[in-house]
Amino acid sequence: MSIAGERYGEVGRMGTMTFPASRPRRLRSSETLRSAVRETRLAPSDFIYPMFVCPGESVRKEIGAMPGNYQMSVDEVVRECREVAALGIPGVVLFGLPETKDLVGSGAYADDGIVQRAIRAIKSEVNDLLVIADCCLCEYTSHGHCGQVVDGDVDNDASLPLLGKAALSQARAGADIVAPSDMMDGRIGSIRAVLDNNGFSSVPILSYAAKYASAFYGPFREAAESAPQFGDRRSYQMDPANQREAMREIALDIEEGADMIMVKPALPYLDVIYRAKQEFDLPVAAYQVSGEYSMIVAAAGNGWIDLDKSMVETLTAIKRAGADLILTYFAKTMAKLTA
Ligand SMILES: [Zn+2]
């Protein structure tokens, strides 16, 4: 037995030698070597770019709390999508700002709704880009909740037909994927049935399966003008303290027909992403939400952290935890960095 072996045992964990025979620092001595043994790599194909569509023409209005992101009219969205596709980013997810809002969110399922128009325009003018339609009511209801409000409360079962209509109108407009984000019970099964019964059995559902009632959505509400006008969303979005419940939500959505599942937000919920990847065989998406983005941009703007390094580190962590796809406002910046 060697001197090292006598001191530390001949073979350490998983057959490796212990110090001084084993020195992990040997593999960190240069960037070339570090790169050669890197376990997690980011590529443009990892990302989905979220976009906000608004009425008008040639409109490009920067979102105050999310520098570098814009509310864009359909023509601008199409222009942006050409750039996104050219960068090798596989898809975009669309959120709509309708001309008018009402109690039942009619704009979410109008054939000429803002998102429906954007989908048609992108699909006819941009090749090889997946258009994912966020499917919810909160951007279209005057009260800002994700379902129909009955007697001061969001009525689960009354909301399901409206969400089904929204998904169907998005599929009719040409959406490649519909992504329900409302967190009503039973909505995946309900939407699947509506799509199947209307000839859209091949349109996949990306379910926001584990969506938490998070403080990090703050800047998004400015972007999508979708803040609830009374109360909050804690009666339908998940309690941030719960991990096992997320597995139950995901299992239910898969049973109901989800093709992909999502965890949202991402960085504060890496344990949920990790466990979802271990327990389920479907692709796992994670949404690095507006507040996660804005925190990094604001801190970097103050010179407190390095923007690129923080961006890469957080996105690497999200992928390392198990995300197959990452929805992020950094998609374009990252694609340029990793191309
Ligand atoms: Zn919503």
Tab-separated table of C-alpha atoms in Angstrom, residues 47-318:
chain	number	residue	atom	x	y	z
A	47	PHE	CA	-33.857	28.539	-25.494
A	48	ILE	CA	-37.362	29.813	-26.159
A	49	TYR	CA	-37.881	33.585	-26.472
A	50	PRO	CA	-40.968	35.166	-24.830
A	51	MET	CA	-42.577	38.091	-26.702
A	52	PHE	CA	-45.389	40.580	-26.043
A	53	VAL	CA	-47.694	41.445	-28.935
A	54	CYS	CA	-49.645	44.723	-28.874
A	55	PRO	CA	-52.019	46.521	-31.286
A	56	GLY	CA	-50.897	49.072	-33.863
A	57	GLU	CA	-48.194	49.261	-36.501
A	58	SER	CA	-44.453	49.878	-36.143
A	59	VAL	CA	-44.919	49.863	-32.367
A	60	ARG	CA	-41.859	48.973	-30.333
A	61	LYS	CA	-42.256	50.144	-26.750
A	62	GLU	CA	-39.592	49.199	-24.238
A	63	ILE	CA	-40.837	47.639	-20.994
A	64	GLY	CA	-39.557	49.792	-18.138
A	65	ALA	CA	-38.870	46.995	-15.674
A	66	MET	CA	-37.383	44.705	-18.353
A	67	PRO	CA	-34.784	46.703	-20.322
A	68	GLY	CA	-34.157	45.201	-23.766
A	69	ASN	CA	-37.691	43.760	-23.999
A	70	TYR	CA	-40.542	45.374	-25.889
A	71	GLN	CA	-44.256	45.420	-26.463
A	72	MET	CA	-44.359	45.010	-30.240
A	73	SER	CA	-47.014	45.284	-32.914
A	74	VAL	CA	-47.472	42.315	-35.243
A	75	ASP	CA	-45.181	43.709	-37.975
A	76	GLU	CA	-42.386	44.272	-35.446
A	77	VAL	CA	-42.945	40.815	-33.942
A	78	VAL	CA	-42.484	39.254	-37.368
A	79	ARG	CA	-39.262	41.223	-37.880
A	80	GLU	CA	-38.008	40.129	-34.467
A	81	CYS	CA	-38.938	36.497	-35.187
A	82	ARG	CA	-36.788	36.501	-38.341
A	83	GLU	CA	-33.836	37.534	-36.194
A	84	VAL	CA	-34.676	34.948	-33.521
A	85	ALA	CA	-34.835	32.154	-36.127
A	86	ALA	CA	-31.572	33.303	-37.733
A	87	LEU	CA	-29.880	33.032	-34.326
A	88	GLY	CA	-30.782	29.339	-34.135
A	89	ILE	CA	-33.358	29.753	-31.365
A	90	PRO	CA	-36.009	27.100	-32.013
A	91	GLY	CA	-39.093	28.950	-30.808
A	92	VAL	CA	-40.935	31.896	-29.348
A	93	VAL	CA	-43.780	32.059	-26.838
A	94	LEU	CA	-46.388	34.764	-27.409
A	95	PHE	CA	-48.314	36.858	-24.890
A	96	GLY	CA	-51.007	39.254	-26.059
A	97	LEU	CA	-52.102	42.766	-25.128
A	98	PRO	CA	-55.616	43.101	-26.565
A	99	GLU	CA	-57.337	46.356	-27.621
A	100	THR	CA	-60.064	45.790	-25.046
A	101	LYS	CA	-60.637	43.558	-22.048
A	102	ASP	CA	-63.876	42.139	-20.625
A	103	LEU	CA	-65.135	39.896	-17.832
A	104	VAL	CA	-64.765	36.655	-19.811
A	105	GLY	CA	-61.513	37.388	-21.677
A	106	SER	CA	-63.060	37.291	-25.182
A	107	GLY	CA	-59.812	38.534	-26.711
A	108	ALA	CA	-58.153	35.246	-25.768
A	109	TYR	CA	-60.346	33.286	-28.178
A	110	ALA	CA	-61.268	35.827	-30.859
A	111	ASP	CA	-60.324	34.610	-34.350
A	112	ASP	CA	-58.834	38.035	-35.015
A	113	GLY	CA	-57.348	38.327	-31.502
A	114	ILE	CA	-53.949	39.953	-31.164
A	115	VAL	CA	-52.054	36.682	-30.629
A	116	GLN	CA	-54.024	34.894	-33.341
A	117	ARG	CA	-53.025	37.628	-35.823
A	118	ALA	CA	-49.411	37.409	-34.733
A	119	ILE	CA	-49.361	33.609	-35.107
A	120	ARG	CA	-50.744	33.813	-38.663
A	121	ALA	CA	-48.242	36.490	-39.629
A	122	ILE	CA	-45.228	34.642	-38.184
A	123	LYS	CA	-46.230	31.298	-39.661
A	124	SER	CA	-46.667	32.806	-43.115
A	125	GLU	CA	-43.456	34.862	-43.081
A	126	VAL	CA	-40.860	33.071	-40.949
A	127	ASN	CA	-39.565	29.582	-41.667
A	128	ASP	CA	-38.432	27.022	-39.128
A	129	LEU	CA	-39.600	28.748	-35.967
A	130	LEU	CA	-41.905	27.116	-33.435
A	131	VAL	CA	-44.691	29.414	-32.344
A	132	ILE	CA	-45.855	28.566	-28.850
A	133	ALA	CA	-49.076	30.263	-27.761
A	134	ASP	CA	-49.396	31.023	-24.087
A	135	CYS	CA	-52.968	30.006	-23.312
A	136	CYS	CA	-54.562	31.953	-20.465
A	137	LEU	CA	-57.228	34.555	-19.778
A	138	CYS	CA	-55.455	37.022	-17.458
A	139	GLU	CA	-54.154	39.264	-20.241
A	140	TYR	CA	-57.696	39.536	-21.643
A	141	THR	CA	-59.945	39.814	-18.572
A	142	SER	CA	-60.854	43.194	-17.071
A	143	HIS	CA	-60.242	41.748	-13.566
A	144	GLY	CA	-56.841	40.291	-14.550
A	145	HIS	CA	-57.465	36.784	-13.220
A	146	CYS	CA	-56.632	33.632	-15.146
A	147	GLY	CA	-60.193	32.293	-15.111
A	148	GLN	CA	-63.806	33.379	-15.014
A	149	VAL	CA	-64.752	35.157	-11.787
A	150	VAL	CA	-68.024	34.060	-10.189
A	151	ASP	CA	-69.122	35.586	-6.865
A	152	GLY	CA	-65.718	37.156	-6.284
A	153	ASP	CA	-63.787	33.929	-6.820
A	154	VAL	CA	-62.098	32.302	-9.819
A	155	ASP	CA	-64.481	29.509	-10.835
A	156	ASN	CA	-62.439	26.515	-11.957
A	157	ASP	CA	-64.999	24.572	-13.981
A	158	ALA	CA	-66.585	27.646	-15.573
A	159	SER	CA	-63.127	28.655	-16.841
A	160	LEU	CA	-62.336	25.371	-18.618
A	161	PRO	CA	-64.548	25.935	-21.704
A	162	LEU	CA	-63.043	29.410	-22.167
A	163	LEU	CA	-59.501	28.028	-22.015
A	164	GLY	CA	-60.527	25.325	-24.503
A	165	LYS	CA	-61.822	28.002	-26.871
A	166	ALA	CA	-58.570	29.953	-26.515
A	167	ALA	CA	-56.423	26.892	-27.290
A	168	LEU	CA	-58.614	25.992	-30.279
A	169	SER	CA	-58.435	29.483	-31.772
A	170	GLN	CA	-54.645	29.464	-31.344
A	171	ALA	CA	-54.395	26.077	-33.054
A	172	ARG	CA	-56.640	27.329	-35.879
A	173	ALA	CA	-54.359	30.334	-36.310
A	174	GLY	CA	-51.438	27.933	-36.771
A	175	ALA	CA	-49.778	27.683	-33.348
A	176	ASP	CA	-47.284	24.817	-33.283
A	177	ILE	CA	-47.751	24.280	-29.529
A	178	VAL	CA	-50.314	25.544	-27.028
A	179	ALA	CA	-49.131	26.276	-23.509
A	180	PRO	CA	-51.821	26.613	-20.824
A	181	SER	CA	-50.556	28.742	-17.926
A	182	ASP	CA	-53.723	29.266	-15.878
A	183	MET	CA	-53.366	26.463	-13.266
A	184	MET	CA	-57.060	25.503	-13.302
A	185	ASP	CA	-57.620	21.862	-12.323
A	186	GLY	CA	-58.495	19.628	-15.274
A	187	ARG	CA	-57.599	22.118	-17.982
A	188	ILE	CA	-55.115	19.905	-19.800
A	189	GLY	CA	-57.673	17.130	-20.312
A	190	SER	CA	-60.313	19.646	-21.266
A	191	ILE	CA	-58.062	21.415	-23.811
A	192	ARG	CA	-56.808	18.085	-25.226
A	193	ALA	CA	-60.409	16.980	-25.850
A	194	VAL	CA	-61.327	20.242	-27.586
A	195	LEU	CA	-58.239	20.086	-29.822
A	196	ASP	CA	-58.792	16.407	-30.658
A	197	ASN	CA	-62.488	16.894	-31.432
A	198	ASN	CA	-61.677	19.698	-33.854
A	199	GLY	CA	-58.969	18.050	-35.922
A	200	PHE	CA	-55.937	19.251	-33.962
A	201	SER	CA	-54.870	15.978	-32.359
A	202	SER	CA	-51.308	16.574	-33.551
A	203	VAL	CA	-50.869	19.929	-31.769
A	204	PRO	CA	-48.799	19.317	-28.599
A	205	ILE	CA	-49.597	20.791	-25.189
A	206	LEU	CA	-46.806	22.318	-23.129
A	207	SER	CA	-48.317	22.511	-19.676
A	208	TYR	CA	-47.264	25.100	-17.119
A	209	ALA	CA	-47.681	22.188	-14.696
A	210	ALA	CA	-45.810	23.475	-11.627
A	211	LYS	CA	-46.435	27.214	-11.672
A	212	TYR	CA	-45.831	28.886	-8.359
A	213	ALA	CA	-47.486	32.020	-6.920
A	214	SER	CA	-44.213	33.924	-7.204
A	215	ALA	CA	-43.133	37.460	-6.370
A	216	PHE	CA	-40.762	37.234	-9.350
A	217	TYR	CA	-43.612	37.775	-11.846
A	218	GLY	CA	-43.725	41.479	-10.946
A	219	PRO	CA	-42.116	42.975	-14.083
A	220	PHE	CA	-44.185	40.688	-16.368
A	221	ARG	CA	-47.370	42.319	-15.142
A	222	GLU	CA	-46.105	45.607	-16.502
A	223	ALA	CA	-45.072	43.889	-19.729
A	224	ALA	CA	-48.402	42.116	-20.272
A	225	GLU	CA	-50.548	44.647	-18.367
A	226	SER	CA	-52.129	41.706	-16.575
A	227	ALA	CA	-52.006	42.497	-12.846
A	228	PRO	CA	-55.052	41.161	-10.949
A	229	GLN	CA	-57.405	44.024	-10.110
A	230	PHE	CA	-58.395	42.407	-6.796
A	231	GLY	CA	-56.858	39.701	-4.600
A	232	ASP	CA	-53.967	37.597	-5.864
A	233	ARG	CA	-53.420	34.255	-7.622
A	234	ARG	CA	-52.612	32.117	-4.586
A	235	SER	CA	-55.896	30.200	-4.808
A	236	TYR	CA	-54.786	28.622	-8.096
A	237	GLN	CA	-51.003	29.000	-8.450
A	238	MET	CA	-48.848	26.822	-6.201
A	239	ASP	CA	-47.501	27.586	-2.742
A	240	PRO	CA	-43.721	28.216	-3.097
A	241	ALA	CA	-43.113	25.956	-0.085
A	242	ASN	CA	-44.351	22.780	-1.786
A	243	GLN	CA	-42.293	20.287	-3.777
A	244	ARG	CA	-44.293	17.047	-3.476
A	245	GLU	CA	-47.416	18.873	-4.598
A	246	ALA	CA	-45.562	19.882	-7.781
A	247	MET	CA	-45.016	16.198	-8.585
A	248	ARG	CA	-48.748	15.611	-8.128
A	249	GLU	CA	-49.605	18.543	-10.435
A	250	ILE	CA	-47.190	17.230	-13.080
A	251	ALA	CA	-48.483	13.650	-12.814
A	252	LEU	CA	-52.072	14.855	-13.241
A	253	ASP	CA	-51.197	16.951	-16.303
A	254	ILE	CA	-49.370	14.012	-17.887
A	255	GLU	CA	-52.371	11.738	-17.238
A	256	GLU	CA	-54.587	14.334	-18.884
A	257	GLY	CA	-52.428	14.457	-21.997
A	258	ALA	CA	-49.618	16.983	-21.554
A	259	ASP	CA	-46.748	16.411	-23.998
A	260	MET	CA	-44.226	18.578	-22.149
A	261	ILE	CA	-44.294	20.023	-18.664
A	262	MET	CA	-42.944	23.271	-17.269
A	263	VAL	CA	-41.648	24.509	-13.936
A	264	LYS	CA	-42.033	28.282	-13.349
A	265	PRO	CA	-40.090	30.250	-12.075
A	266	ALA	CA	-36.753	28.501	-12.618
A	267	LEU	CA	-33.861	29.533	-10.383
A	268	PRO	CA	-35.744	29.538	-7.039
A	269	TYR	CA	-37.166	26.081	-7.954
A	270	LEU	CA	-34.130	24.070	-9.144
A	271	ASP	CA	-35.082	21.243	-6.777
A	272	VAL	CA	-38.466	20.983	-8.489
A	273	ILE	CA	-36.869	20.940	-11.962
A	274	TYR	CA	-34.397	18.278	-10.815
A	275	ARG	CA	-37.047	16.051	-9.275
A	276	ALA	CA	-39.402	16.455	-12.249
A	277	LYS	CA	-36.593	15.342	-14.585
A	278	GLN	CA	-35.831	12.315	-12.396
A	279	GLU	CA	-39.457	11.219	-11.983
A	280	PHE	CA	-41.001	11.818	-15.420
A	281	ASP	CA	-39.995	10.896	-18.961
A	282	LEU	CA	-41.468	13.923	-20.731
A	283	PRO	CA	-39.373	16.905	-21.798
A	284	VAL	CA	-39.076	19.419	-18.957
A	285	ALA	CA	-39.188	23.141	-19.665
A	286	ALA	CA	-38.273	25.835	-17.152
A	287	TYR	CA	-39.209	29.521	-17.297
A	288	GLN	CA	-36.607	32.021	-16.133
A	289	VAL	CA	-39.234	34.659	-15.360
A	290	SER	CA	-39.261	38.429	-15.622
A	291	GLY	CA	-38.100	39.075	-12.049
A	292	GLU	CA	-35.159	36.693	-12.447
A	293	TYR	CA	-34.179	38.614	-15.584
A	294	SER	CA	-34.741	42.086	-14.128
A	295	MET	CA	-32.759	41.343	-10.955
A	296	ILE	CA	-29.690	40.419	-12.984
A	297	VAL	CA	-30.031	43.342	-15.389
A	298	ALA	CA	-30.600	45.847	-12.557
A	299	ALA	CA	-27.721	44.591	-10.419
A	300	ALA	CA	-25.416	44.570	-13.436
A	301	GLY	CA	-26.584	48.071	-14.342
A	302	ASN	CA	-25.440	49.201	-10.917
A	303	GLY	CA	-22.078	47.538	-11.414
A	304	TRP	CA	-22.743	45.055	-8.621
A	305	ILE	CA	-22.503	41.881	-10.716
A	306	ASP	CA	-21.269	40.984	-14.208
A	307	LEU	CA	-24.212	40.671	-16.588
A	308	ASP	CA	-22.872	37.992	-18.953
A	309	LYS	CA	-21.368	35.830	-16.219
A	310	SER	CA	-24.516	35.968	-14.073
A	311	MET	CA	-26.698	35.218	-17.084
A	312	VAL	CA	-24.596	32.203	-18.108
A	313	GLU	CA	-24.307	30.906	-14.529
A	314	THR	CA	-28.057	31.018	-13.846
A	315	LEU	CA	-28.968	29.441	-17.193
A	316	THR	CA	-26.307	26.750	-16.733
A	317	ALA	CA	-27.769	25.971	-13.296
A	318	ILE	CA	-31.257	25.645	-14.770
